[in-house]
């Protein structure tokens, strides 16, 4: 949904939407730290999604906004960028405050690989999801014509 909203939403509202998605992710996914304690830290995913949507905004000019594969690619970029910021914030917290990392000891490279694989998986899931959401284009009311121009045979503008 982040890639779909990021590709179709108005420029100034996209980072706010990303921030909201990140806050919801922080609240819904508790982090288990090394000693088994479960904590909910609001901030790492929220800032990751905020910076991820900020990185996505310039890419919207080179991607076809109304194509599900482009939305999948945008989701991969957004998800990987958000994951890298999330991991960077946890590393910074560990360096400054001594907080334990939310991944196994010595598993920083495994965590980076997991972030990349999750980004690819999110992008693959985003393609059919975007296709379905684009079929409901009139509901979203995105600026600039929105998604209602998707043809019934495939992708692209309707032909008269």
PDB file of C-alpha atoms in Angstrom:
ATOM      1  CA  UNK A   1       0.000   0.000   0.000  1.00  0.00           C
ATOM      2  CA  UNK A   2       2.915   2.326   0.597  1.00  0.00           C
ATOM      3  CA  UNK A   3       4.086   1.996  -2.991  1.00  0.00           C
ATOM      4  CA  UNK A   4       0.550   2.466  -4.320  1.00  0.00           C
ATOM      5  CA  UNK A   5      -0.052   5.603  -2.254  1.00  0.00           C
ATOM      6  CA  UNK A   6       3.463   6.840  -2.931  1.00  0.00           C
ATOM      7  CA  UNK A   7       3.027   6.573  -6.677  1.00  0.00           C
ATOM      8  CA  UNK A   8      -0.479   8.033  -6.844  1.00  0.00           C
ATOM      9  CA  UNK A   9      -0.728  10.488  -3.967  1.00  0.00           C
ATOM     10  CA  UNK A  10      -0.117  14.215  -4.059  1.00  0.00           C
ATOM     11  CA  UNK A  11       3.547  15.125  -3.456  1.00  0.00           C
ATOM     12  CA  UNK A  12       3.211  16.862  -0.063  1.00  0.00           C
ATOM     13  CA  UNK A  13       0.952  14.170   1.422  1.00  0.00           C
ATOM     14  CA  UNK A  14       3.074  11.166   0.431  1.00  0.00           C
ATOM     15  CA  UNK A  15       5.693  11.564   3.230  1.00  0.00           C
ATOM     16  CA  UNK A  16       2.940  12.039   5.808  1.00  0.00           C
ATOM     17  CA  UNK A  17       1.257   8.866   4.596  1.00  0.00           C
ATOM     18  CA  UNK A  18       4.569   7.033   4.802  1.00  0.00           C
ATOM     19  CA  UNK A  19       5.139   8.320   8.321  1.00  0.00           C
ATOM     20  CA  UNK A  20       1.663   7.114   9.353  1.00  0.00           C
ATOM     21  CA  UNK A  21       2.292   3.675   7.848  1.00  0.00           C
ATOM     22  CA  UNK A  22       5.589   3.535   9.748  1.00  0.00           C
ATOM     23  CA  UNK A  23       3.937   4.447  13.057  1.00  0.00           C
ATOM     24  CA  UNK A  24       1.354   1.713  12.482  1.00  0.00           C
ATOM     25  CA  UNK A  25       4.172  -0.731  11.716  1.00  0.00           C
ATOM     26  CA  UNK A  26       6.017   0.285  14.891  1.00  0.00           C
ATOM     27  CA  UNK A  27       2.859  -0.250  16.944  1.00  0.00           C
ATOM     28  CA  UNK A  28       1.900  -3.550  15.321  1.00  0.00           C
ATOM     29  CA  UNK A  29       5.298  -5.261  15.295  1.00  0.00           C
ATOM     30  CA  UNK A  30       6.957  -5.446  18.685  1.00  0.00           C
ATOM     31  CA  UNK A  31      10.708  -5.920  18.711  1.00  0.00           C
ATOM     32  CA  UNK A  32      12.180  -8.781  20.698  1.00  0.00           C
ATOM     33  CA  UNK A  33      15.566  -7.748  22.038  1.00  0.00           C
ATOM     34  CA  UNK A  34      18.431 -10.061  22.964  1.00  0.00           C
ATOM     35  CA  UNK A  35      17.279 -10.903  26.492  1.00  0.00           C
ATOM     36  CA  UNK A  36      13.791 -11.911  25.271  1.00  0.00           C
ATOM     37  CA  UNK A  37      12.089  -8.699  26.341  1.00  0.00           C
ATOM     38  CA  UNK A  38       9.387  -7.426  23.983  1.00  0.00           C
ATOM     39  CA  UNK A  39       9.430  -3.672  23.337  1.00  0.00           C
ATOM     40  CA  UNK A  40       7.465  -1.340  21.097  1.00  0.00           C
ATOM     41  CA  UNK A  41       9.629   1.530  19.945  1.00  0.00           C
ATOM     42  CA  UNK A  42       7.804   4.176  17.947  1.00  0.00           C
ATOM     43  CA  UNK A  43      10.225   5.808  15.586  1.00  0.00           C
ATOM     44  CA  UNK A  44      12.506   3.444  13.643  1.00  0.00           C
ATOM     45  CA  UNK A  45       9.930   2.258  11.088  1.00  0.00           C
ATOM     46  CA  UNK A  46       8.136   5.625  11.105  1.00  0.00           C
ATOM     47  CA  UNK A  47      11.329   7.457  10.177  1.00  0.00           C
ATOM     48  CA  UNK A  48      12.260   4.705   7.736  1.00  0.00           C
ATOM     49  CA  UNK A  49       8.956   5.053   5.879  1.00  0.00           C
ATOM     50  CA  UNK A  50       9.200   8.835   5.992  1.00  0.00           C
ATOM     51  CA  UNK A  51      12.661   8.825   4.407  1.00  0.00           C
ATOM     52  CA  UNK A  52      11.652   5.995   2.066  1.00  0.00           C
ATOM     53  CA  UNK A  53       8.752   8.005   0.667  1.00  0.00           C
ATOM     54  CA  UNK A  54      11.044  11.023   0.362  1.00  0.00           C
ATOM     55  CA  UNK A  55      13.383   8.838  -1.730  1.00  0.00           C
ATOM     56  CA  UNK A  56      10.423   7.611  -3.789  1.00  0.00           C
ATOM     57  CA  UNK A  57       9.187  11.080  -4.771  1.00  0.00           C
ATOM     58  CA  UNK A  58      11.985  11.788  -7.310  1.00  0.00           C
ATOM     59  CA  UNK A  59      11.581   8.278  -8.784  1.00  0.00           C
ATOM     60  CA  UNK A  60       7.945   8.947  -9.644  1.00  0.00           C
ATOM     61  CA  UNK A  61       9.128  11.057 -12.577  1.00  0.00           C
ATOM     62  CA  UNK A  62      10.880   8.137 -14.264  1.00  0.00           C
ATOM     63  CA  UNK A  63       8.418   5.346 -13.446  1.00  0.00           C
ATOM     64  CA  UNK A  64       5.086   4.798 -15.163  1.00  0.00           C
ATOM     65  CA  UNK A  65       2.728   5.633 -12.336  1.00  0.00           C
ATOM     66  CA  UNK A  66      -0.199   3.665 -13.710  1.00  0.00           C
ATOM     67  CA  UNK A  67       1.537   0.352 -14.211  1.00  0.00           C
ATOM     68  CA  UNK A  68       1.435  -2.369 -11.517  1.00  0.00           C
ATOM     69  CA  UNK A  69       5.027  -3.456 -12.209  1.00  0.00           C
ATOM     70  CA  UNK A  70       6.214   0.128 -11.648  1.00  0.00           C
ATOM     71  CA  UNK A  71       4.307   0.180  -8.371  1.00  0.00           C
ATOM     72  CA  UNK A  72       5.997  -3.112  -7.455  1.00  0.00           C
ATOM     73  CA  UNK A  73       9.407  -1.590  -8.242  1.00  0.00           C
ATOM     74  CA  UNK A  74       8.544   1.489  -6.183  1.00  0.00           C
ATOM     75  CA  UNK A  75       7.519  -0.797  -3.318  1.00  0.00           C
ATOM     76  CA  UNK A  76      10.889  -2.597  -3.456  1.00  0.00           C
ATOM     77  CA  UNK A  77      12.737   0.734  -3.280  1.00  0.00           C
ATOM     78  CA  UNK A  78      10.489   2.047  -0.518  1.00  0.00           C
ATOM     79  CA  UNK A  79      10.623  -1.140   1.543  1.00  0.00           C
ATOM     80  CA  UNK A  80      14.409  -1.555   1.259  1.00  0.00           C
ATOM     81  CA  UNK A  81      15.064   2.088   2.055  1.00  0.00           C
ATOM     82  CA  UNK A  82      12.696   1.973   5.048  1.00  0.00           C
ATOM     83  CA  UNK A  83      14.389  -1.229   6.259  1.00  0.00           C
ATOM     84  CA  UNK A  84      17.855   0.265   5.968  1.00  0.00           C
ATOM     85  CA  UNK A  85      16.817   3.355   7.949  1.00  0.00           C
ATOM     86  CA  UNK A  86      15.136   1.080  10.531  1.00  0.00           C
ATOM     87  CA  UNK A  87      18.342  -0.949  10.915  1.00  0.00           C
ATOM     88  CA  UNK A  88      20.482   2.190  11.011  1.00  0.00           C
ATOM     89  CA  UNK A  89      18.383   3.649  13.815  1.00  0.00           C
ATOM     90  CA  UNK A  90      18.754   0.440  15.838  1.00  0.00           C
ATOM     91  CA  UNK A  91      22.524   0.470  15.285  1.00  0.00           C
ATOM     92  CA  UNK A  92      22.650   4.124  16.376  1.00  0.00           C
ATOM     93  CA  UNK A  93      20.564   3.353  19.466  1.00  0.00           C
ATOM     94  CA  UNK A  94      22.929   0.492  20.278  1.00  0.00           C
ATOM     95  CA  UNK A  95      25.981   2.709  19.903  1.00  0.00           C
ATOM     96  CA  UNK A  96      24.585   5.610  21.933  1.00  0.00           C
ATOM     97  CA  UNK A  97      22.497   3.889  24.612  1.00  0.00           C
ATOM     98  CA  UNK A  98      23.743   0.316  24.609  1.00  0.00           C
ATOM     99  CA  UNK A  99      20.395  -1.039  23.439  1.00  0.00           C
ATOM    100  CA  UNK A 100      20.577  -4.626  22.193  1.00  0.00           C
ATOM    101  CA  UNK A 101      19.985  -5.192  18.476  1.00  0.00           C
ATOM    102  CA  UNK A 102      16.668  -6.755  17.414  1.00  0.00           C
ATOM    103  CA  UNK A 103      18.489  -9.367  15.313  1.00  0.00           C
ATOM    104  CA  UNK A 104      20.682 -12.304  16.384  1.00  0.00           C
ATOM    105  CA  UNK A 105      24.153 -11.536  17.710  1.00  0.00           C
ATOM    106  CA  UNK A 106      26.642 -11.070  14.897  1.00  0.00           C
ATOM    107  CA  UNK A 107      23.820 -11.205  12.394  1.00  0.00           C
ATOM    108  CA  UNK A 108      24.049  -7.744  10.864  1.00  0.00           C
ATOM    109  CA  UNK A 109      24.729  -9.111   7.387  1.00  0.00           C
ATOM    110  CA  UNK A 110      21.869 -11.578   7.774  1.00  0.00           C
ATOM    111  CA  UNK A 111      19.624  -8.687   8.808  1.00  0.00           C
ATOM    112  CA  UNK A 112      20.648  -6.732   5.678  1.00  0.00           C
ATOM    113  CA  UNK A 113      19.922  -9.757   3.507  1.00  0.00           C
ATOM    114  CA  UNK A 114      16.556 -10.178   5.185  1.00  0.00           C
ATOM    115  CA  UNK A 115      15.708  -6.521   4.535  1.00  0.00           C
ATOM    116  CA  UNK A 116      16.536  -6.979   0.852  1.00  0.00           C
ATOM    117  CA  UNK A 117      14.545 -10.206   0.536  1.00  0.00           C
ATOM    118  CA  UNK A 118      11.588  -8.660   2.347  1.00  0.00           C
ATOM    119  CA  UNK A 119      11.748  -5.699  -0.039  1.00  0.00           C
ATOM    120  CA  UNK A 120      11.654  -8.012  -3.062  1.00  0.00           C
ATOM    121  CA  UNK A 121       8.815 -10.047  -1.550  1.00  0.00           C
ATOM    122  CA  UNK A 122       6.867  -6.864  -0.797  1.00  0.00           C
ATOM    123  CA  UNK A 123       7.362  -5.737  -4.397  1.00  0.00           C
ATOM    124  CA  UNK A 124       6.109  -9.060  -5.752  1.00  0.00           C
ATOM    125  CA  UNK A 125       3.028  -8.920  -3.540  1.00  0.00           C
ATOM    126  CA  UNK A 126       2.474  -5.283  -4.541  1.00  0.00           C
ATOM    127  CA  UNK A 127       2.051  -6.102  -8.241  1.00  0.00           C
ATOM    128  CA  UNK A 128      -1.263  -8.011  -8.015  1.00  0.00           C
ATOM    129  CA  UNK A 129      -2.400  -5.793  -5.160  1.00  0.00           C
ATOM    130  CA  UNK A 130      -1.755  -2.677  -7.264  1.00  0.00           C
ATOM    131  CA  UNK A 131      -3.565  -4.240 -10.206  1.00  0.00           C
ATOM    132  CA  UNK A 132      -6.632  -4.825  -8.023  1.00  0.00           C
ATOM    133  CA  UNK A 133      -6.489  -1.385  -6.408  1.00  0.00           C
ATOM    134  CA  UNK A 134      -6.113   0.276  -9.810  1.00  0.00           C
ATOM    135  CA  UNK A 135      -9.362  -1.367 -10.915  1.00  0.00           C
ATOM    136  CA  UNK A 136     -11.056   0.578  -8.127  1.00  0.00           C
ATOM    137  CA  UNK A 137      -9.452   3.813  -9.352  1.00  0.00           C
ATOM    138  CA  UNK A 138     -12.461   6.091  -8.912  1.00  0.00           C
ATOM    139  CA  UNK A 139     -12.488   5.458  -5.171  1.00  0.00           C
ATOM    140  CA  UNK A 140      -9.004   6.849  -4.526  1.00  0.00           C
ATOM    141  CA  UNK A 141      -9.447  10.270  -6.154  1.00  0.00           C
ATOM    142  CA  UNK A 142      -5.750  10.818  -6.677  1.00  0.00           C
ATOM    143  CA  UNK A 143      -4.882  14.155  -8.317  1.00  0.00           C
ATOM    144  CA  UNK A 144      -4.149  14.381 -12.034  1.00  0.00           C
ATOM    145  CA  UNK A 145      -6.753  11.933 -13.270  1.00  0.00           C
ATOM    146  CA  UNK A 146      -5.920   9.253 -10.754  1.00  0.00           C
ATOM    147  CA  UNK A 147      -6.140   5.596 -11.653  1.00  0.00           C
ATOM    148  CA  UNK A 148      -9.448   5.639 -13.536  1.00  0.00           C
ATOM    149  CA  UNK A 149      -7.633   5.578 -16.903  1.00  0.00           C
ATOM    150  CA  UNK A 150      -6.666   1.913 -16.576  1.00  0.00           C
ATOM    151  CA  UNK A 151      -8.026  -0.076 -19.490  1.00  0.00           C
ATOM    152  CA  UNK A 152     -10.123  -3.192 -19.094  1.00  0.00           C
ATOM    153  CA  UNK A 153      -7.820  -5.403 -21.261  1.00  0.00           C
ATOM    154  CA  UNK A 154      -4.571  -4.497 -19.685  1.00  0.00           C
ATOM    155  CA  UNK A 155      -2.654  -1.547 -18.418  1.00  0.00           C
ATOM    156  CA  UNK A 156      -2.802   1.928 -19.831  1.00  0.00           C
ATOM    157  CA  UNK A 157      -5.428   4.399 -21.008  1.00  0.00           C
ATOM    158  CA  UNK A 158      -8.788   3.257 -22.316  1.00  0.00           C
ATOM    159  CA  UNK A 159      -9.241   3.341 -26.015  1.00  0.00           C
ATOM    160  CA  UNK A 160     -12.448   4.799 -27.410  1.00  0.00           C
TER     161      UNK A 160
END
